[in-house]
XYZ file of C-alpha atoms in Angstrom:
355
model
C -0.380 4.361 6.133
C 2.383 6.954 5.824
C 5.788 5.446 5.104
C 8.980 6.651 6.744
C 12.420 6.142 5.272
C 14.189 3.049 6.567
C 17.858 2.589 7.302
C 18.331 0.341 4.242
C 21.094 1.821 2.042
C 19.552 3.369 -1.035
C 20.973 4.673 -4.268
C 19.166 7.897 -5.138
C 19.461 8.477 -8.855
C 18.119 11.645 -10.441
C 15.133 11.538 -12.787
C 15.270 11.413 -16.548
C 14.594 14.825 -18.016
C 11.985 15.423 -20.679
C 13.359 14.010 -23.892
C 17.048 13.597 -23.090
C 18.626 12.779 -19.752
C 18.991 15.763 -17.446
C 21.728 17.080 -15.212
C 20.414 15.238 -12.149
C 20.487 11.883 -13.909
C 22.975 9.245 -12.739
C 23.547 5.902 -14.389
C 23.699 2.859 -12.078
C 26.912 1.903 -13.848
C 28.599 5.062 -12.575
C 27.742 5.061 -8.864
C 30.071 3.649 -6.176
C 27.586 1.069 -4.883
C 27.472 -0.518 -8.347
C 31.163 -1.389 -8.398
C 30.910 -4.646 -6.479
C 31.927 -7.540 -8.761
C 28.504 -9.149 -8.389
C 26.924 -6.147 -10.104
C 29.199 -6.208 -13.154
C 26.561 -7.683 -15.536
C 23.934 -5.058 -14.708
C 26.547 -2.294 -14.855
C 27.528 -3.433 -18.332
C 23.912 -3.348 -19.481
C 23.385 0.156 -18.103
C 26.609 1.420 -19.615
C 25.686 -0.006 -23.026
C 22.202 1.514 -23.003
C 23.472 4.954 -22.046
C 21.029 7.840 -21.770
C 17.342 7.116 -21.257
C 15.816 9.390 -23.888
C 12.064 9.413 -24.290
C 10.629 9.723 -27.811
C 9.671 13.323 -28.521
C 6.137 12.254 -29.363
C 5.735 10.701 -25.917
C 6.330 13.972 -24.053
C 3.466 16.174 -22.810
C 2.741 19.420 -24.577
C 2.881 22.546 -22.396
C -0.912 22.507 -22.216
C -0.974 18.840 -21.223
C 1.706 19.404 -18.592
C -0.231 22.328 -17.129
C -3.330 20.173 -16.902
C -1.417 17.473 -15.037
C -0.166 19.581 -12.138
C -0.309 17.518 -8.925
C -1.259 14.408 -10.903
C -0.493 10.851 -9.770
C 0.901 8.560 -12.449
C 0.300 5.663 -10.068
C -3.426 6.396 -9.786
C -3.748 7.034 -13.522
C -1.899 3.885 -14.563
C -3.535 1.479 -12.119
C -6.984 3.076 -12.098
C -7.019 3.979 -8.409
C -10.020 6.180 -7.679
C -10.591 6.771 -11.384
C -10.618 4.825 -14.651
C -7.162 3.644 -15.683
C -5.516 5.849 -18.321
C -1.982 4.585 -19.054
C -1.322 7.289 -21.657
C -2.149 10.025 -19.150
C -0.015 8.149 -16.608
C 2.959 8.364 -18.970
C 2.495 12.101 -19.461
C 2.033 12.565 -15.720
C 5.218 10.623 -14.949
C 7.197 13.061 -17.107
C 5.637 15.949 -15.183
C 6.499 14.239 -11.893
C 10.126 13.998 -13.005
C 10.235 17.787 -13.156
C 9.269 18.117 -9.501
C 11.753 19.557 -7.010
C 10.332 17.299 -4.277
C 12.574 14.239 -3.754
C 9.609 12.348 -2.308
C 8.088 12.620 -5.788
C 11.196 12.036 -7.886
C 13.143 9.530 -5.792
C 10.661 7.080 -4.260
C 7.686 4.892 -5.051
C 5.351 4.684 -8.007
C 6.262 8.012 -9.614
C 8.389 9.468 -12.395
C 11.056 7.194 -13.832
C 9.696 4.118 -12.073
C 6.282 4.563 -13.683
C 7.830 5.363 -17.063
C 9.830 2.156 -16.725
C 6.562 0.297 -16.119
C 4.822 1.967 -19.074
C 7.557 1.062 -21.556
C 8.095 -2.429 -20.155
C 4.422 -3.356 -20.399
C 3.590 -1.434 -23.555
C 0.606 0.190 -21.824
C 0.461 3.934 -22.421
C 3.282 3.858 -24.991
C 4.799 1.454 -27.483
C 6.708 -1.314 -25.723
C 10.428 -0.543 -25.524
C 12.287 -2.851 -23.161
C 15.611 -1.151 -23.857
C 14.164 2.177 -22.754
C 12.497 0.517 -19.761
C 15.857 -0.957 -18.774
C 17.645 2.367 -19.238
C 15.043 3.924 -16.965
C 15.621 1.145 -14.432
C 19.309 2.086 -14.488
C 18.292 5.497 -13.130
C 15.279 4.683 -10.984
C 17.120 4.352 -7.668
C 16.535 1.984 -4.772
C 18.605 -0.527 -2.855
C 21.625 -1.754 -4.863
C 20.336 -5.328 -5.023
C 16.987 -4.043 -6.307
C 18.525 -2.010 -9.109
C 20.748 -4.907 -10.104
C 17.858 -7.385 -10.048
C 15.516 -5.080 -11.934
C 18.010 -4.364 -14.719
C 18.767 -8.068 -15.165
C 15.061 -8.893 -15.011
C 14.193 -6.480 -17.812
C 17.119 -7.652 -19.914
C 15.853 -11.216 -19.499
C 12.349 -10.212 -20.569
C 13.757 -8.671 -23.727
C 15.858 -11.741 -24.488
C 12.775 -13.946 -24.113
C 10.629 -11.763 -26.384
C 8.216 -11.150 -23.514
C 4.897 -9.516 -24.442
C 3.121 -9.434 -21.079
C 1.653 -6.467 -19.262
C 2.306 -7.248 -15.600
C 5.865 -6.040 -14.987
C 5.966 -4.076 -11.743
C 8.349 -2.011 -9.677
C 7.711 -4.519 -6.901
C 8.882 -7.582 -8.832
C 12.457 -7.154 -7.629
C 11.924 -5.628 -4.174
C 14.556 -6.562 -1.589
C 14.574 -3.660 0.888
C 12.208 -3.091 3.756
C 11.497 0.363 2.351
C 10.327 -0.851 -1.054
C 8.416 -3.747 0.484
C 6.522 -1.132 2.492
C 5.958 1.003 -0.603
C 4.632 -2.043 -2.442
C 2.369 -2.999 0.445
C 1.057 0.569 0.461
C 0.456 0.337 -3.297
C -1.500 -2.896 -2.904
C -3.483 -1.302 -0.099
C -4.460 1.645 -2.307
C -5.797 -0.773 -4.910
C -7.595 -2.859 -2.281
C -9.162 0.221 -0.697
C -10.363 1.404 -4.077
C -11.960 -1.993 -4.624
C -13.647 -1.851 -1.238
C -14.927 1.656 -1.980
C -16.466 0.415 -5.219
C -18.015 -2.560 -3.432
C -19.468 -0.288 -0.752
C -20.948 2.027 -3.387
C -22.691 -0.954 -4.979
C -23.804 -2.367 -1.627
C -25.294 0.914 -0.396
C -26.873 2.103 -3.633
C -30.414 1.530 -2.325
C -29.866 2.904 1.175
C -31.995 5.781 2.385
C -30.546 9.209 3.025
C -30.826 8.566 6.764
C -28.869 5.318 6.451
C -26.167 6.996 4.382
C -25.815 9.660 7.040
C -25.822 7.115 9.854
C -22.989 5.045 8.392
C -20.561 7.989 8.409
C -19.832 7.826 12.159
C -19.278 4.077 11.805
C -16.842 4.597 8.942
C -14.956 7.204 10.961
C -14.781 4.924 13.984
C -13.608 2.060 11.781
C -10.872 4.213 10.232
C -9.691 5.363 13.660
C -9.548 1.791 14.927
C -7.691 0.557 11.839
C -5.125 3.325 12.235
C -4.692 2.591 15.943
C -4.254 -1.115 15.264
C -1.589 -0.492 12.645
C 0.310 2.007 14.761
C 0.003 0.388 18.195
C -0.322 -3.362 17.678
C 2.449 -3.945 15.150
C 6.132 -4.035 16.063
C 7.749 -1.260 14.017
C 11.347 -1.821 15.050
C 12.410 -3.600 11.841
C 12.959 -2.367 8.295
C 9.902 -4.315 7.132
C 7.629 -2.323 9.444
C 5.824 -0.560 6.612
C 4.655 -3.827 5.089
C 3.712 -5.241 8.496
C 1.620 -2.183 9.374
C -0.211 -2.354 6.055
C -0.875 -6.078 6.530
C -2.488 -5.427 9.911
C -4.526 -2.546 8.514
C -5.677 -4.636 5.571
C -6.878 -7.438 7.836
C -8.840 -4.988 9.971
C -10.351 -3.194 6.974
C -11.196 -6.524 5.377
C -12.947 -7.662 8.554
C -15.062 -4.492 8.527
C -15.984 -4.951 4.866
C -16.894 -8.615 5.385
C -19.016 -7.822 8.418
C -20.882 -5.135 6.510
C -21.477 -7.494 3.580
C -22.617 -10.258 5.922
C -24.999 -7.928 7.747
C -26.405 -6.731 4.437
C -26.946 -10.328 3.269
C -28.319 -11.586 6.587
C -25.337 -13.869 7.175
C -24.531 -12.951 10.794
C -24.541 -16.197 12.775
C -27.152 -16.400 15.534
C -25.896 -15.857 19.075
C -27.569 -15.567 22.443
C -26.895 -13.125 25.252
C -24.873 -15.852 26.960
C -22.823 -16.327 23.783
C -22.070 -12.610 23.684
C -21.053 -12.648 27.349
C -18.777 -15.641 26.773
C -17.163 -13.897 23.811
C -16.623 -10.793 25.936
C -15.034 -12.865 28.713
C -12.659 -14.473 26.227
C -11.708 -11.069 24.841
C -11.041 -9.650 28.294
C -8.892 -12.640 29.200
C -6.835 -12.253 26.043
C -6.462 -8.521 26.560
C -5.360 -8.912 30.191
C -2.827 -11.562 29.191
C -1.392 -9.241 26.562
C -1.195 -6.321 28.989
C 0.677 -8.535 31.445
C 3.387 -8.931 28.816
C 3.530 -5.198 28.082
C 6.737 -4.508 30.080
C 8.615 -7.193 28.159
C 7.090 -6.023 24.888
C 8.222 -2.459 25.548
C 11.804 -3.679 25.980
C 11.909 -5.734 22.798
C 9.380 -4.095 20.463
C 7.588 -0.804 19.852
C 4.411 -2.095 21.526
C 3.460 -0.427 24.812
C 0.714 -0.780 27.392
C -0.475 2.734 26.554
C -0.680 1.913 22.860
C -2.561 -1.325 23.494
C -5.016 0.486 25.758
C -5.556 3.255 23.203
C -6.319 0.688 20.514
C -8.766 -1.145 22.751
C -10.585 2.119 23.439
C -10.724 2.779 19.685
C -12.194 -0.691 19.188
C -14.859 -0.075 21.848
C -15.916 3.090 20.003
C -15.978 1.112 16.749
C -18.072 -1.624 18.380
C -20.572 0.874 19.771
C -20.788 2.686 16.423
C -21.612 -0.640 14.760
C -24.395 -1.378 17.232
C -25.850 2.102 16.749
C -25.801 1.840 12.958
C -27.280 -1.652 12.984
C -30.294 -0.469 14.963
C -31.230 1.722 11.998
C -30.132 -0.302 8.986
C -30.607 -3.842 10.322
C -33.424 -3.654 12.897
C -34.090 -7.396 12.578
C -30.491 -8.281 13.469
C -30.298 -9.331 17.145
C -27.759 -7.085 18.916
C -26.265 -10.084 20.739
C -25.456 -11.772 17.419
C -23.661 -8.681 16.133
C -21.913 -8.134 19.458
C -20.674 -11.727 19.547
C -19.324 -11.450 15.995
C -17.550 -8.163 16.683
C -16.057 -9.442 19.920
C -14.808 -12.710 18.432
C -13.216 -10.825 15.558
C -11.404 -8.588 18.035
C -10.215 -11.567 20.097
C -8.745 -13.065 16.927
C -6.957 -9.786 16.203
C -5.328 -9.772 19.632
C -4.269 -13.382 19.167
C -2.677 -12.348 15.881
C -0.151 -10.226 17.772
C 2.935 -12.513 17.961
C 3.563 -11.770 21.633
C 0.026 -12.858 22.461
C 0.859 -16.439 21.532
C 4.331 -16.661 23.128
């Protein structure tokens, strides 16, 4: 999914420059939103730590920086789409901090926030919880998040913590960051599914590999339509809600593929498939009947629901076409019943469908 900025108040603090703090850097202790009495302890910590200066030996050389143009410290650190390389992630995060794009410097798993993670966990650089905390003082976010993150890191230092699982998401309070974190989890989950698919399909023929592409495209289109059209996006937590719906749909596709590959599709007759279709149509009609009320109170519309149903029909038909080639022994009615029941459950998962 593609996240949009929410209306949650954010404190945008400039990135730490290479080596010493740069001109764009702002300490949490010095911004107006930090002056509430409740934030006094975290302000004191940030003021005491002062500038977040990275060790000279931890900075990329010019050659390393040139080789990391357009890198993703998130992907490098967490091993998304490639083997994890925390050291390269640290170098990349410094490069990201030099970007003029605020979407790179001010949000998500980039720049200061990834450097904070590197130094907190001691993965990619020697553990330095003071430096991690100083970076947290400049990493931006909702005021309550900055406050909670600074206090959290200070507590880890006081306890002599030696773990490796500190995350930007540990102290999320805003709808925006919850969406960013959901998106992060989705990237990791999708990478896992891609690896599982590669293992599952390793012995497929060239014809089968070609035939699955239209199914994958239809599945992706349906997942996108479900996230955009069947999730209420009126609240600040919309990003996380959209990702949750997408993850359920993608997970259902992956499970169905694995079950088909293993011969685990439950038997079903033509009458069973017809009954499943009747139940789906009844649920869909009931949801459409509520569309006017939904349009008043949510972002769901009759047009969006209809578009998603059409996307599902294309996905269903793509499945049946692929199965004829890859799973010729699988009765079409059994697959059709499974697909239809899964879709009925998805419609029932829409809150308005159960009102």
